[in-house]
C-alpha cells in the first residue's frame, strides 16, 4: 500500500534503533480539492526545554524522492482532516484566543476570480486556527491550520477593487489562509491575535541544525564526524534537487523588491543556481547574481553558506580526491570565497563552516582546495558589511585568490596602480600613496576622491575600495545601456589635499606643490593669496610674506585665457587654475607677453604684489565662471595696480 503524500519515514541509525516518524504538516482550511505536491521533506522539531538534550535516539535524515502518482496519494486537505478529531467548536476551552464569523477567500482564487469569499466560523487557539461550518456544538470542522514559529501574518489590507473587505493572510507550511472582514477593527484584532500566538511558539529546528549540533559536539572525534556525514546525505554534495531549505525560514513571507519569490522558494532557487555553476561557460555573472540575491535577502545568507558547505563536502566530510581535479567542483569553492569576502555567517553556521574548512586542510594539505580553505578562513576573520556585492573584476580575482588592481591619479605623478583586496579601505590606499610620493612628513592631510569631469567627492576613510570599484562598474553599465556619449563619462579615483591647507615647509621640488593647483577651497583654508609675475616665473605667496610658497616657470604654463569678466584661467601642466581679480586683463597681457618671449636674458620685473579678498569656501556654483569643465577655484589675489 503506498504511503500518503505527507508521511515520511525517517531512520535512526546511530545506536542501532529505528525511529518511525510521521510528519503531519499543516492543515488546509477548506476542501477545495486543489492538488498540492509535497513541499517539505524533513521534520521540524522544537528544542528540548531541559538542557537541550534530545534523548537517547538521534535521527538520520535523507533527502527523499517525490511520491507516486497523485491518484495514489491522499489530497493534502483530506490527509490533514483525517488526522483531526471531528468535533464541534470549543466553546469554553481556556485555549481559545478569539473566535467569530469571518469570510475566507477560496484557495486558488487567482485563476478563478469569480468565486466569492465564503463565510465560516473561525476559532483561534494557542495551537491552531480552526474553521467550522457554524458556531453550534455539532458544527462540522472544515479544516485546521497548525500554527508554528515559522508561520507568518500579513495585513490587514483592503481590497477595494475586488471585494471591498479587509484581508489578513496567514501563511503555513503548504497553504496560505486569507481571512476577510468588512470591518477594519475586526481584521486588526485577528491580525494582532494571530501574531501573538505565533510569537509565543518555541523556535523550530530543522534536521540540518540538529546535525550541525551533533557535528559540533563530536568535533574532537574525527571518526564520529565522518560517521555522521556518511549516514546523512543531506550534508554531502548532491546532483539532485533540494526541495526545502536547510534552515528554518518563515512560511509565505514575500521577498522585498520585484522579481523575488517567498524566502523558502528563493532558497530552493539558490541551490539550483549553484548546480548551474558546474556547467556555466561564464560563471562570473551567475556568481554575481547569487551574491546580489543574498545582499537583497539577508535571511538567505546563512542558507547559502550551508548549501556551499554541503556541495563542497565529500562522503566523510572533506571532499574526496576526485574533487581536487574537477573544475566543476572548483566553482563551489570559488563562490564560497566570494561569499566569505562579502558576508559574515551567523554563529552556528560560522562554527560549522570553519570546522569544514579545517577538516579540508587536514585531509588535503597540499591540494588547491586546501589553499581555498585557508584563503576563506582568513577572509572570514576580516570581512565586515559590504555596501555592494563584488564587481566582475573582483570575482575574477577572488576566483584565483589574487589581489585586485585599482588606479589612482595623483597630481605630478600621473596614474598610480595600487593592489587592493576585498577589505582594503580608502584610508589605507591614501596612506600608501602618500608614502610613495614622499609626503609622509607633510603637515597636510590627503584623501581619495571620486572624480568625473568637474564633479568630485571625498571618500570616507573607512570606505571599502572594492565597493567603489563595483559602483564604478555599475555606473559604466548604466551609461552604456543609456548610450551616453559625454566627454566627462567615466569615474576615476584621485588623491587630493583634504582639510585645512598648511603651506608651511613646502619644498619647491617636492610632490606636494602640484596638489595646490588641484585643490578646491575647503573649510579653514586661506582665502587670500598674492600672485607675483617675474620675467621667468610666477609665484604664490601669503599676504605680508616675501617668500613664495610656490613658483611656476612659464615653461609649465600651457595657456592663459579669460573665462569671464573677472576670471582668468591658467593651465599649468594637466591642471587648470582660476584666478579672480578686477585686473585679469592686465594679468593676461603680462603672462602672454612672457609666454611669447621666454628669453632667459629678459630682465626680471619685481614680483611685489598686493592682495585682495577672494571668494569664500562656499560652493563654486555661487561665483560666476567657476563651473566650467575641469575648472577648480583657487585662493588667489590680484596683481599690483
XYZ file of C-alpha atoms in Angstrom:
641
model
C 0.000 0.000 0.000
C 1.581 3.328 -0.980
C 2.347 5.843 1.766
C 0.244 9.012 1.946
C 1.934 12.026 0.437
C 2.583 13.804 3.762
C 4.003 10.793 5.661
C 7.742 10.304 5.716
C 9.727 7.526 7.357
C 12.980 8.553 8.990
C 15.569 6.048 10.114
C 17.626 6.294 13.263
C 20.958 4.530 12.854
C 23.410 5.963 15.337
C 22.641 3.464 18.131
C 21.060 0.711 16.141
C 17.439 1.762 16.645
C 14.751 2.583 14.110
C 12.526 5.600 14.671
C 9.224 5.813 12.864
C 8.211 9.422 12.371
C 5.079 10.877 10.874
C 5.186 14.443 9.641
C 1.693 15.853 9.930
C 2.493 19.262 8.478
C -0.181 21.939 8.378
C -3.846 21.521 7.650
C -5.872 23.073 4.879
C -8.903 25.020 5.914
C -11.284 24.047 3.166
C -11.977 21.073 0.970
C -11.428 22.787 -2.319
C -9.816 19.642 -3.667
C -6.826 21.528 -5.077
C -3.860 19.293 -5.672
C -0.690 20.143 -3.797
C 2.585 18.299 -4.081
C 4.643 17.553 -1.011
C 6.893 20.538 -0.470
C 8.572 19.520 2.784
C 10.819 16.544 3.220
C 12.146 16.997 6.730
C 10.841 17.015 10.257
C 10.906 20.245 12.225
C 11.399 19.790 15.963
C 11.405 22.158 18.891
C 14.444 22.076 21.160
C 14.070 20.227 24.429
C 13.237 22.607 27.272
C 15.525 20.769 29.662
C 19.168 21.347 28.844
C 18.744 20.993 25.113
C 19.020 17.167 25.209
C 17.095 15.115 22.696
C 17.042 11.754 24.449
C 18.898 8.572 23.573
C 17.869 8.485 19.899
C 19.319 10.570 17.073
C 17.610 10.828 13.715
C 19.407 10.073 10.499
C 17.911 12.050 7.643
C 17.976 11.614 3.921
C 16.628 13.599 1.029
C 13.552 11.633 -0.116
C 12.196 11.498 -3.637
C 8.768 12.594 -4.769
C 5.848 10.314 -4.049
C 3.964 8.291 -6.619
C 1.090 9.415 -8.824
C -1.465 11.835 -7.449
C -4.139 9.143 -7.559
C -2.108 7.011 -5.117
C -1.940 9.756 -2.511
C -4.396 11.412 -0.235
C -5.105 15.018 -1.083
C -3.367 17.289 1.413
C -6.604 18.594 2.898
C -8.093 15.085 3.182
C -4.926 13.819 4.805
C -4.984 16.567 7.390
C -8.664 16.238 8.093
C -8.219 12.518 8.675
C -5.760 13.331 11.457
C -8.003 15.884 13.205
C -10.754 14.675 15.533
C -14.219 15.536 14.268
C -15.715 17.694 16.983
C -17.582 20.953 17.241
C -16.218 24.371 18.155
C -14.589 24.819 21.534
C -17.000 26.989 23.471
C -15.429 27.232 26.923
C -11.897 25.996 26.238
C -9.261 28.090 28.022
C -7.033 27.878 24.945
C -9.441 29.879 22.793
C -7.881 33.248 21.985
C -10.525 34.725 19.685
C -13.472 33.431 17.679
C -16.072 34.837 15.334
C -17.615 34.909 11.874
C -15.243 35.782 9.026
C -15.071 35.427 5.286
C -12.378 33.334 3.654
C -11.176 33.667 0.087
C -11.077 30.247 -1.623
C -7.608 28.893 -2.277
C -6.635 29.283 -5.902
C -8.809 32.372 -6.302
C -6.267 33.876 -8.697
C -7.332 31.923 -11.804
C -10.965 31.871 -10.569
C -11.734 35.453 -9.561
C -15.491 34.889 -9.831
C -15.571 32.718 -6.685
C -16.929 34.815 -3.799
C -15.461 34.634 -0.263
C -17.086 32.021 1.968
C -18.460 32.812 5.409
C -17.491 30.466 8.233
C -16.971 30.325 11.993
C -13.289 30.621 12.951
C -11.698 29.747 16.286
C -8.104 30.707 17.123
C -6.441 28.653 19.871
C -2.891 28.527 21.161
C -2.056 25.804 18.658
C -4.185 26.221 15.553
C -6.663 28.223 13.510
C -9.835 26.116 13.061
C -12.725 26.609 10.659
C -16.264 25.289 11.311
C -19.444 25.247 9.340
C -21.326 27.064 12.127
C -20.926 28.225 15.718
C -23.016 25.429 17.243
C -21.680 22.470 19.240
C -22.445 19.982 16.488
C -20.815 22.023 13.738
C -18.582 20.188 11.325
C -14.890 21.050 11.346
C -13.887 22.138 7.843
C -10.176 22.230 8.478
C -7.356 23.385 10.709
C -4.124 25.294 10.219
C -1.450 24.277 12.748
C 0.488 27.337 13.936
C 4.259 27.181 14.436
C 7.011 29.724 14.893
C 7.565 29.744 11.120
C 4.028 30.844 10.266
C 3.594 34.456 9.223
C 0.789 37.016 9.131
C 0.386 39.937 6.737
C -2.240 42.653 6.696
C -4.803 43.845 7.239
C -5.071 45.412 3.827
C -8.157 46.452 1.920
C -9.225 45.027 -1.422
C -11.331 47.923 -2.764
C -11.348 46.762 -6.378
C -12.268 43.155 -5.586
C -14.430 42.567 -2.531
C -14.012 45.757 -0.510
C -13.155 43.575 2.501
C -10.183 43.862 4.836
C -7.776 40.969 4.272
C -5.498 39.194 6.771
C -3.284 36.420 5.344
C -1.929 33.579 7.496
C 0.820 31.531 5.812
C 1.581 27.951 6.831
C 3.934 25.308 5.526
C 1.887 24.451 2.458
C -1.006 26.856 2.325
C -1.986 30.448 2.971
C -5.348 31.252 4.537
C -6.958 34.576 3.622
C -9.362 35.827 6.254
C -11.648 38.722 5.320
C -13.830 41.078 7.323
C -15.927 44.081 6.309
C -14.659 45.961 9.394
C -11.073 47.152 9.722
C -11.087 46.977 13.529
C -12.077 43.310 13.459
C -9.399 42.474 10.880
C -6.788 44.229 13.012
C -7.953 42.300 16.115
C -7.488 38.969 14.334
C -4.119 40.028 12.907
C -2.792 41.016 16.336
C -4.085 37.808 17.952
C -2.533 35.604 15.262
C 0.834 37.334 15.564
C 0.819 36.948 19.345
C 0.099 33.223 19.112
C 2.866 32.685 16.543
C 5.338 34.745 18.576
C 4.635 32.571 21.634
C 5.630 29.345 19.850
C 9.014 27.771 20.557
C 11.517 28.137 17.690
C 11.651 25.155 15.382
C 14.858 23.425 14.336
C 15.433 21.713 11.031
C 17.189 18.343 10.859
C 20.214 20.099 9.376
C 20.509 22.226 12.504
C 20.327 19.105 14.675
C 23.088 17.500 12.646
C 25.268 20.627 12.894
C 24.928 20.380 16.649
C 25.926 16.706 16.553
C 28.998 17.549 14.467
C 29.961 20.360 16.839
C 29.633 18.044 19.853
C 31.757 15.397 18.093
C 34.396 17.768 16.715
C 37.092 16.107 18.821
C 36.347 12.669 17.343
C 37.075 12.604 13.578
C 35.618 9.117 13.206
C 32.310 10.188 14.756
C 32.138 13.227 12.480
C 32.869 11.057 9.434
C 30.127 8.644 10.501
C 27.593 11.478 10.709
C 28.472 12.563 7.171
C 28.293 9.022 5.792
C 24.856 8.349 7.288
C 23.323 11.700 6.322
C 23.422 12.525 2.606
C 21.805 15.902 3.325
C 25.273 17.054 4.495
C 27.089 15.971 1.326
C 27.361 17.011 -2.288
C 24.392 16.022 -4.418
C 23.456 16.338 -8.046
C 19.781 16.065 -7.184
C 17.324 18.800 -6.313
C 16.765 20.343 -2.908
C 13.059 20.580 -2.102
C 13.257 22.533 1.166
C 15.682 24.970 2.839
C 18.357 23.673 5.178
C 17.486 26.325 7.772
C 14.091 27.323 9.201
C 12.804 30.129 7.002
C 9.363 31.663 7.598
C 6.456 30.459 5.503
C 4.923 32.708 2.908
C 6.976 35.827 3.588
C 7.215 37.739 0.337
C 10.683 38.968 -0.505
C 11.209 42.728 -0.970
C 11.527 44.067 -4.465
C 10.238 42.840 -7.799
C 11.386 39.535 -9.194
C 11.755 37.723 -5.873
C 9.626 34.840 -4.628
C 8.957 33.990 -0.947
C 12.087 33.166 1.025
C 11.666 29.403 1.061
C 11.213 29.297 -2.682
C 14.200 31.586 -3.208
C 16.319 29.235 -1.063
C 15.499 26.350 -3.400
C 16.240 28.560 -6.421
C 19.654 29.401 -4.969
C 20.547 25.721 -4.855
C 19.564 25.341 -8.496
C 21.820 28.300 -9.324
C 24.706 26.616 -7.504
C 24.273 23.469 -9.530
C 24.142 25.546 -12.728
C 27.645 26.835 -11.919
C 29.136 23.436 -12.682
C 28.482 23.781 -16.406
C 28.398 27.575 -16.805
C 30.639 28.940 -19.556
C 30.757 32.373 -17.884
C 30.381 31.755 -14.140
C 31.127 35.371 -13.124
C 27.699 36.910 -13.877
C 25.936 33.911 -12.309
C 28.026 34.227 -9.148
C 27.324 37.947 -9.022
C 23.599 37.281 -9.347
C 23.686 34.817 -6.443
C 25.603 37.323 -4.313
C 23.128 40.080 -5.197
C 20.233 37.872 -4.097
C 21.905 37.372 -0.725
C 22.508 41.093 -0.401
C 18.856 41.861 -1.115
C 17.598 38.983 1.096
C 19.819 38.833 4.222
C 17.836 35.871 5.602
C 19.317 33.688 2.830
C 22.988 34.354 3.578
C 23.419 31.604 6.182
C 21.326 29.303 3.991
C 23.732 29.800 1.084
C 26.780 29.293 3.313
C 25.326 25.922 4.369
C 24.436 24.973 0.800
C 28.020 25.701 -0.272
C 29.392 23.727 2.683
C 27.157 20.847 1.562
C 28.297 20.993 -2.055
C 31.977 21.122 -1.047
C 31.707 18.107 1.285
C 32.550 14.509 0.448
C 31.368 11.149 1.792
C 33.237 11.550 5.094
C 33.119 15.358 5.334
C 36.124 16.713 3.410
C 35.881 16.496 -0.379
C 37.284 13.360 -1.931
C 40.414 13.226 -4.078
C 38.476 13.376 -7.389
C 37.116 16.787 -6.378
C 40.626 18.246 -6.304
C 40.904 17.726 -10.065
C 37.310 18.559 -11.014
C 36.862 22.090 -12.471
C 33.126 21.892 -11.812
C 33.710 21.191 -8.099
C 36.110 24.140 -8.002
C 33.261 26.538 -8.864
C 31.665 25.928 -5.457
C 34.910 26.840 -3.710
C 35.248 29.970 -5.815
C 31.742 31.136 -4.919
C 32.379 30.301 -1.263
C 35.472 32.509 -1.499
C 33.370 35.390 -2.835
C 30.750 34.836 -0.126
C 33.388 34.900 2.618
C 34.680 38.252 1.317
C 31.187 39.764 1.182
C 29.091 38.496 4.117
C 29.601 37.261 7.675
C 27.901 33.955 8.545
C 25.922 33.576 11.769
C 27.255 31.906 14.894
C 26.304 28.236 14.410
C 26.813 28.369 10.644
C 30.166 30.098 11.079
C 31.350 27.424 13.504
C 30.309 24.629 11.149
C 31.945 26.340 8.167
C 35.245 26.888 9.985
C 35.263 23.250 11.065
C 34.587 22.139 7.494
C 37.466 24.280 6.202
C 39.839 22.947 8.848
C 38.949 19.331 8.069
C 39.548 20.010 4.365
C 43.007 21.453 5.047
C 43.924 18.451 7.184
C 42.631 15.884 4.702
C 44.132 17.505 1.567
C 47.071 19.598 2.848
C 48.870 20.072 -0.485
C 45.840 20.492 -2.756
C 44.357 23.582 -4.338
C 41.219 23.060 -2.236
C 43.340 23.455 0.896
C 44.586 26.782 -0.500
C 40.997 27.907 -0.981
C 40.127 26.767 2.542
C 42.990 28.792 4.033
C 42.060 31.857 1.974
C 38.417 31.617 3.068
C 39.323 31.226 6.749
C 41.478 34.363 6.620
C 38.742 36.292 4.795
C 36.099 35.346 7.370
C 38.271 36.929 10.040
C 38.432 40.267 8.186
C 35.101 40.618 6.420
C 32.599 43.199 7.600
C 29.488 44.606 5.998
C 29.716 45.383 2.290
C 27.733 48.143 0.615
C 27.745 46.341 -2.735
C 28.490 42.850 -3.976
C 31.842 42.231 -5.712
C 32.319 43.508 -9.241
C 33.007 41.074 -12.048
C 36.686 42.051 -11.911
C 36.790 41.322 -8.183
C 35.004 37.978 -8.639
C 37.584 37.035 -11.275
C 40.436 37.961 -8.910
C 38.908 36.146 -5.944
C 38.362 33.026 -8.041
C 42.151 32.932 -8.488
C 42.818 34.059 -4.886
C 44.596 37.150 -6.201
C 44.603 40.842 -5.376
C 42.783 43.435 -7.452
C 44.469 46.457 -9.055
C 42.928 49.918 -8.904
C 44.310 53.093 -10.486
C 44.566 56.383 -8.585
C 45.503 59.644 -10.349
C 47.968 61.780 -8.392
C 48.992 65.366 -9.326
C 52.540 65.378 -10.575
C 52.806 61.575 -10.569
C 50.131 60.532 -13.059
C 48.227 57.252 -12.750
C 49.403 55.110 -9.839
C 48.334 51.426 -9.698
C 47.576 50.113 -6.208
C 46.996 46.469 -5.265
C 43.935 46.007 -3.033
C 41.797 43.176 -1.717
C 38.152 42.974 -0.665
C 38.945 44.512 2.730
C 41.186 47.469 1.748
C 39.852 50.886 2.769
C 40.231 54.296 1.162
C 42.360 55.498 4.079
C 44.802 52.601 3.575
C 45.194 53.406 -0.124
C 45.710 57.111 0.637
C 48.412 56.273 3.217
C 50.218 54.023 0.750
C 50.229 56.708 -1.955
C 51.337 59.416 0.466
C 54.271 57.193 1.383
C 55.146 56.543 -2.266
C 55.144 60.281 -3.052
C 57.391 61.116 -0.110
C 54.694 63.089 1.688
C 54.642 61.087 4.910
C 56.047 64.032 6.920
C 53.723 66.608 5.412
C 51.507 68.560 7.788
C 48.700 68.471 5.205
C 46.064 65.761 5.086
C 45.313 63.760 1.944
C 42.303 61.704 0.916
C 40.914 59.801 -2.032
C 38.267 61.447 -4.193
C 35.848 60.145 -6.777
C 36.081 62.349 -9.860
C 34.137 62.671 -13.062
C 34.836 65.784 -15.079
C 34.166 68.761 -12.815
C 32.399 66.588 -10.229
C 34.306 65.136 -7.335
C 33.542 63.971 -3.817
C 35.747 62.768 -0.994
C 35.658 59.134 0.127
C 35.332 58.413 3.829
C 38.399 56.726 5.245
C 36.508 53.539 6.082
C 35.019 53.132 2.595
C 35.895 49.786 1.062
C 37.708 50.246 -2.227
C 36.066 47.103 -3.600
C 32.667 48.755 -3.162
C 33.903 51.858 -5.008
C 35.066 49.780 -7.972
C 31.732 47.951 -8.048
C 29.911 51.296 -8.094
C 32.073 52.468 -10.999
C 31.298 49.239 -12.856
C 27.561 49.676 -12.282
C 27.623 53.316 -13.394
C 29.538 52.415 -16.535
C 26.982 49.708 -17.336
C 24.113 52.160 -16.827
C 25.749 54.739 -19.096
C 26.394 52.107 -21.743
C 22.765 50.989 -21.572
C 21.629 54.615 -21.920
C 24.038 55.116 -24.864
C 25.513 58.210 -23.220
C 28.413 59.813 -25.055
C 29.685 62.516 -22.741
C 33.244 63.841 -22.653
C 33.047 63.596 -18.858
C 31.813 59.994 -18.913
C 33.669 57.639 -16.598
C 34.553 57.956 -12.930
C 38.096 57.739 -11.659
C 39.956 57.881 -8.339
C 42.190 60.849 -7.419
C 44.385 61.753 -4.472
C 43.659 65.263 -3.162
C 44.543 67.609 -0.340
C 41.889 67.281 2.323
C 41.073 69.623 5.188
C 42.815 72.892 6.170
C 45.764 73.805 3.958
C 49.125 74.043 5.775
C 51.661 75.500 3.308
C 54.488 75.764 5.866
C 57.628 73.909 4.921
C 56.662 73.125 1.325
C 59.631 72.102 -0.796
C 59.795 73.566 -4.324
C 60.996 70.207 -5.623
C 58.516 68.029 -3.721
C 55.388 66.251 -4.925
C 53.178 68.263 -2.582
C 53.064 71.536 -4.523
C 51.125 70.188 -7.529
C 48.274 69.437 -5.142
C 47.813 73.189 -4.596
C 46.645 73.514 -8.190
C 44.166 70.645 -7.816
C 42.586 71.716 -4.522
C 39.168 73.340 -4.192
C 38.548 75.695 -1.244
C 37.828 73.734 1.947
C 36.890 74.716 5.416
C 39.684 76.578 7.177
C 41.800 77.132 4.017
C 43.383 80.595 3.430
C 41.147 82.887 1.424
C 43.856 85.343 0.349
C 46.945 84.658 -1.743
C 49.188 87.004 -3.709
C 50.251 86.376 -7.293
C 53.585 87.754 -8.391
C 54.806 87.819 -12.014
C 58.503 87.790 -12.883
C 60.378 87.500 -16.138
C 60.968 83.763 -15.727
C 58.274 82.563 -13.339
C 55.112 83.381 -11.435
C 54.795 82.825 -7.696
C 52.187 82.457 -4.979
C 52.677 83.891 -1.525
C 50.644 84.654 1.545
C 49.778 88.269 2.456
C 52.620 90.038 4.270
C 55.269 87.421 3.422
C 58.082 87.888 0.929
C 58.957 84.221 0.476
C 56.682 82.467 -2.044
C 55.022 79.206 -1.141
C 55.128 78.048 -4.745
C 56.748 79.122 -8.008
C 55.894 78.025 -11.547
C 58.154 78.702 -14.512
C 56.469 79.878 -17.684
C 57.666 76.747 -19.402
C 54.991 74.857 -17.419
C 52.176 77.275 -18.339
C 50.315 75.856 -21.313
C 47.656 78.546 -21.809
C 46.211 81.753 -20.396
C 42.707 82.943 -21.312
C 39.737 84.870 -19.963
C 36.831 82.811 -18.619
C 34.625 85.698 -17.533
C 34.610 89.432 -16.687
C 36.870 88.899 -13.650
C 38.097 85.313 -14.110
C 41.328 84.193 -15.709
C 42.192 80.568 -16.473
C 45.815 79.432 -16.317
C 46.553 75.904 -17.493
C 49.626 74.551 -15.697
C 50.548 71.069 -16.834
C 47.441 68.904 -16.517
C 45.799 71.310 -14.064
C 43.784 74.476 -14.530
C 43.773 77.435 -12.137
C 41.020 80.009 -11.969
C 42.147 83.463 -10.818
C 39.573 86.071 -9.826
C 40.584 89.703 -9.875
C 39.322 93.011 -11.356
C 42.652 93.248 -13.235
C 42.582 89.905 -15.025
C 43.040 91.606 -18.426
C 46.344 93.153 -17.334
C 47.480 89.853 -15.863
C 46.637 88.047 -19.089
C 48.567 90.586 -21.182
C 51.673 90.217 -18.999
C 51.541 86.418 -18.898
C 51.001 86.140 -22.662
C 53.866 88.551 -23.262
C 56.200 86.429 -21.176
C 54.937 83.282 -22.861
C 55.548 84.771 -26.316
C 59.131 85.792 -25.440
C 60.572 83.407 -22.849
C 64.116 84.820 -23.197
C 66.384 83.937 -20.271
C 68.181 87.296 -20.712
C 64.966 89.249 -20.165
C 65.233 91.433 -17.011
C 63.060 90.379 -14.172
C 60.255 92.615 -13.088
C 59.576 92.995 -9.433
C 57.260 90.302 -8.072
C 55.877 92.599 -5.454
C 52.127 92.353 -5.220
C 49.104 93.492 -3.341
C 46.263 91.337 -2.078
C 42.525 91.255 -2.434
C 39.758 89.265 -0.733
C 38.908 86.168 -2.694
C 35.718 84.096 -2.917
C 34.917 82.258 0.292
C 34.793 78.478 0.689
C 31.176 78.163 -0.387
C 30.104 76.146 -3.398
C 31.763 77.255 -6.669
C 28.348 77.493 -8.259
C 27.800 80.757 -6.324
C 30.574 82.503 -8.277
C 30.346 83.255 -11.999
C 32.776 81.379 -14.167
C 33.693 78.714 -11.596
C 31.552 75.927 -13.021
C 33.473 75.486 -16.265
C 34.524 71.903 -17.082
C 37.768 70.832 -15.361
C 37.978 74.184 -13.527
C 38.973 74.366 -9.852
C 38.639 77.613 -7.916
C 41.860 78.683 -6.203
C 42.525 81.062 -3.334
C 44.394 83.716 -5.346
C 44.910 87.513 -5.158
C 45.295 90.282 -7.750
C 48.277 91.979 -9.391
C 49.585 95.380 -8.254
C 47.956 98.394 -9.756
